[in-house]
Amino acid sequence: MDQVSAWLHEKNPGLDGPIGVDEDLIEARLIDSMDFLEFVDLLEEISGSSIDLQEVTIDDFRTLARVKERFLDPAGHAEAPAG
């Protein structure tokens, strides 16, 4: 999740401090429509799996907790990278 948090901080340079795992990334405008596909690419790179946008909903990207559960946990959709 460090890579995801770092990316969000990079895209939001005025953001200070950590992002809460249950903070709504979309409501807080930490991810906007212009950055969404880049965010999906980042998750695909981290997980090593492609994300079929036909099989997900916006809620799968709403919080760090949901992103982790849906895309980065071994029991979720994608396998976590080794290491």
PDB file of C-alpha atoms in Angstrom:
ATOM      1  CA  MET A   1       0.000   0.000   0.000  1.00  0.00           C
ATOM      2  CA  ASP A   2       3.029   2.273   0.324  1.00  0.00           C
ATOM      3  CA  GLN A   3       3.201   2.632  -3.472  1.00  0.00           C
ATOM      4  CA  VAL A   4      -0.485   3.564  -3.639  1.00  0.00           C
ATOM      5  CA  SER A   5      -0.137   6.134  -0.855  1.00  0.00           C
ATOM      6  CA  ALA A   6       2.996   7.584  -2.470  1.00  0.00           C
ATOM      7  CA  TRP A   7       1.172   7.915  -5.808  1.00  0.00           C
ATOM      8  CA  LEU A   8      -1.783   9.659  -4.146  1.00  0.00           C
ATOM      9  CA  HIS A   9       0.572  12.076  -2.382  1.00  0.00           C
ATOM     10  CA  GLU A  10       2.399  12.727  -5.663  1.00  0.00           C
ATOM     11  CA  LYS A  11      -0.892  13.559  -7.394  1.00  0.00           C
ATOM     12  CA  ASN A  12      -2.002  15.735  -4.468  1.00  0.00           C
ATOM     13  CA  PRO A  13       1.061  17.759  -3.425  1.00  0.00           C
ATOM     14  CA  GLY A  14      -0.935  19.805  -0.907  1.00  0.00           C
ATOM     15  CA  LEU A  15      -1.884  16.655   1.001  1.00  0.00           C
ATOM     16  CA  ASP A  16      -0.209  16.447   4.390  1.00  0.00           C
ATOM     17  CA  GLY A  17      -0.030  13.358   6.554  1.00  0.00           C
ATOM     18  CA  PRO A  18      -1.238   9.835   6.003  1.00  0.00           C
ATOM     19  CA  ILE A  19      -4.426   8.915   4.183  1.00  0.00           C
ATOM     20  CA  GLY A  20      -6.898   7.032   6.364  1.00  0.00           C
ATOM     21  CA  VAL A  21      -7.711   3.540   5.124  1.00  0.00           C
ATOM     22  CA  ASP A  22     -11.419   4.381   5.183  1.00  0.00           C
ATOM     23  CA  GLU A  23     -11.148   7.888   3.715  1.00  0.00           C
ATOM     24  CA  ASP A  24     -13.261   8.250   0.581  1.00  0.00           C
ATOM     25  CA  LEU A  25     -10.629   8.889  -2.090  1.00  0.00           C
ATOM     26  CA  ILE A  26     -13.188  10.055  -4.622  1.00  0.00           C
ATOM     27  CA  GLU A  27     -15.185  12.351  -2.327  1.00  0.00           C
ATOM     28  CA  ALA A  28     -11.921  13.849  -1.047  1.00  0.00           C
ATOM     29  CA  ARG A  29     -10.910  14.358  -4.702  1.00  0.00           C
ATOM     30  CA  LEU A  30      -7.665  12.449  -4.229  1.00  0.00           C
ATOM     31  CA  ILE A  31      -8.512  10.525  -7.407  1.00  0.00           C
ATOM     32  CA  ASP A  32     -10.270  12.339 -10.217  1.00  0.00           C
ATOM     33  CA  SER A  33     -11.423  11.253 -13.642  1.00  0.00           C
ATOM     34  CA  MET A  34      -8.201  12.487 -15.235  1.00  0.00           C
ATOM     35  CA  ASP A  35      -6.067  10.264 -12.975  1.00  0.00           C
ATOM     36  CA  PHE A  36      -8.350   7.236 -12.762  1.00  0.00           C
ATOM     37  CA  LEU A  37      -6.838   5.191 -15.600  1.00  0.00           C
ATOM     38  CA  GLU A  38      -3.339   5.937 -14.345  1.00  0.00           C
ATOM     39  CA  PHE A  39      -4.462   4.696 -10.913  1.00  0.00           C
ATOM     40  CA  VAL A  40      -5.778   1.475 -12.489  1.00  0.00           C
ATOM     41  CA  ASP A  41      -2.440   1.052 -14.308  1.00  0.00           C
ATOM     42  CA  LEU A  42      -0.612   1.474 -10.993  1.00  0.00           C
ATOM     43  CA  LEU A  43      -2.751  -1.190  -9.333  1.00  0.00           C
ATOM     44  CA  GLU A  44      -2.172  -3.555 -12.258  1.00  0.00           C
ATOM     45  CA  GLU A  45       1.577  -2.987 -12.018  1.00  0.00           C
ATOM     46  CA  ILE A  46       1.653  -3.586  -8.258  1.00  0.00           C
ATOM     47  CA  SER A  47      -0.594  -6.651  -8.359  1.00  0.00           C
ATOM     48  CA  GLY A  48       0.824  -8.160 -11.532  1.00  0.00           C
ATOM     49  CA  SER A  49      -2.727  -8.736 -12.789  1.00  0.00           C
ATOM     50  CA  SER A  50      -4.918  -6.889 -15.232  1.00  0.00           C
ATOM     51  CA  ILE A  51      -8.109  -5.225 -14.016  1.00  0.00           C
ATOM     52  CA  ASP A  52     -11.139  -5.737 -16.213  1.00  0.00           C
ATOM     53  CA  LEU A  53     -13.108  -2.505 -15.877  1.00  0.00           C
ATOM     54  CA  GLN A  54     -16.246  -4.438 -16.866  1.00  0.00           C
ATOM     55  CA  GLU A  55     -15.949  -6.472 -13.652  1.00  0.00           C
ATOM     56  CA  VAL A  56     -15.394  -3.696 -11.097  1.00  0.00           C
ATOM     57  CA  THR A  57     -17.379  -0.789  -9.716  1.00  0.00           C
ATOM     58  CA  ILE A  58     -16.329   2.659  -8.580  1.00  0.00           C
ATOM     59  CA  ASP A  59     -16.742   1.437  -4.996  1.00  0.00           C
ATOM     60  CA  ASP A  60     -13.788  -0.920  -5.549  1.00  0.00           C
ATOM     61  CA  PHE A  61     -11.595   2.205  -5.750  1.00  0.00           C
ATOM     62  CA  ARG A  62     -13.294   4.328  -3.086  1.00  0.00           C
ATOM     63  CA  THR A  63     -11.032   3.651  -0.057  1.00  0.00           C
ATOM     64  CA  LEU A  64      -7.529   2.312   0.529  1.00  0.00           C
ATOM     65  CA  ALA A  65      -9.041  -0.539   2.541  1.00  0.00           C
ATOM     66  CA  ARG A  66     -11.266  -1.569  -0.387  1.00  0.00           C
ATOM     67  CA  VAL A  67      -8.434  -1.183  -2.930  1.00  0.00           C
ATOM     68  CA  LYS A  68      -6.245  -3.436  -0.812  1.00  0.00           C
ATOM     69  CA  GLU A  69      -9.009  -5.998  -0.294  1.00  0.00           C
ATOM     70  CA  ARG A  70     -10.113  -6.043  -3.940  1.00  0.00           C
ATOM     71  CA  PHE A  71      -6.823  -5.808  -5.807  1.00  0.00           C
ATOM     72  CA  LEU A  72      -3.819  -6.353  -3.550  1.00  0.00           C
ATOM     73  CA  ASP A  73      -4.709  -9.074  -1.025  1.00  0.00           C
ATOM     74  CA  PRO A  74      -3.935 -12.686  -2.001  1.00  0.00           C
ATOM     75  CA  ALA A  75      -7.522 -13.700  -1.168  1.00  0.00           C
ATOM     76  CA  GLY A  76      -8.899 -10.882  -3.341  1.00  0.00           C
ATOM     77  CA  HIS A  77      -9.094 -10.556  -7.101  1.00  0.00           C
ATOM     78  CA  ALA A  78      -5.335 -10.281  -7.667  1.00  0.00           C
ATOM     79  CA  GLU A  79      -2.389 -11.922  -6.039  1.00  0.00           C
ATOM     80  CA  ALA A  80      -0.100  -9.776  -3.942  1.00  0.00           C
ATOM     81  CA  PRO A  81       3.420  -9.388  -5.274  1.00  0.00           C
ATOM     82  CA  ALA A  82       6.107 -11.462  -3.579  1.00  0.00           C
ATOM     83  CA  GLY A  83       8.349  -9.649  -1.164  1.00  0.00           C
TER      84      GLY A  83
END
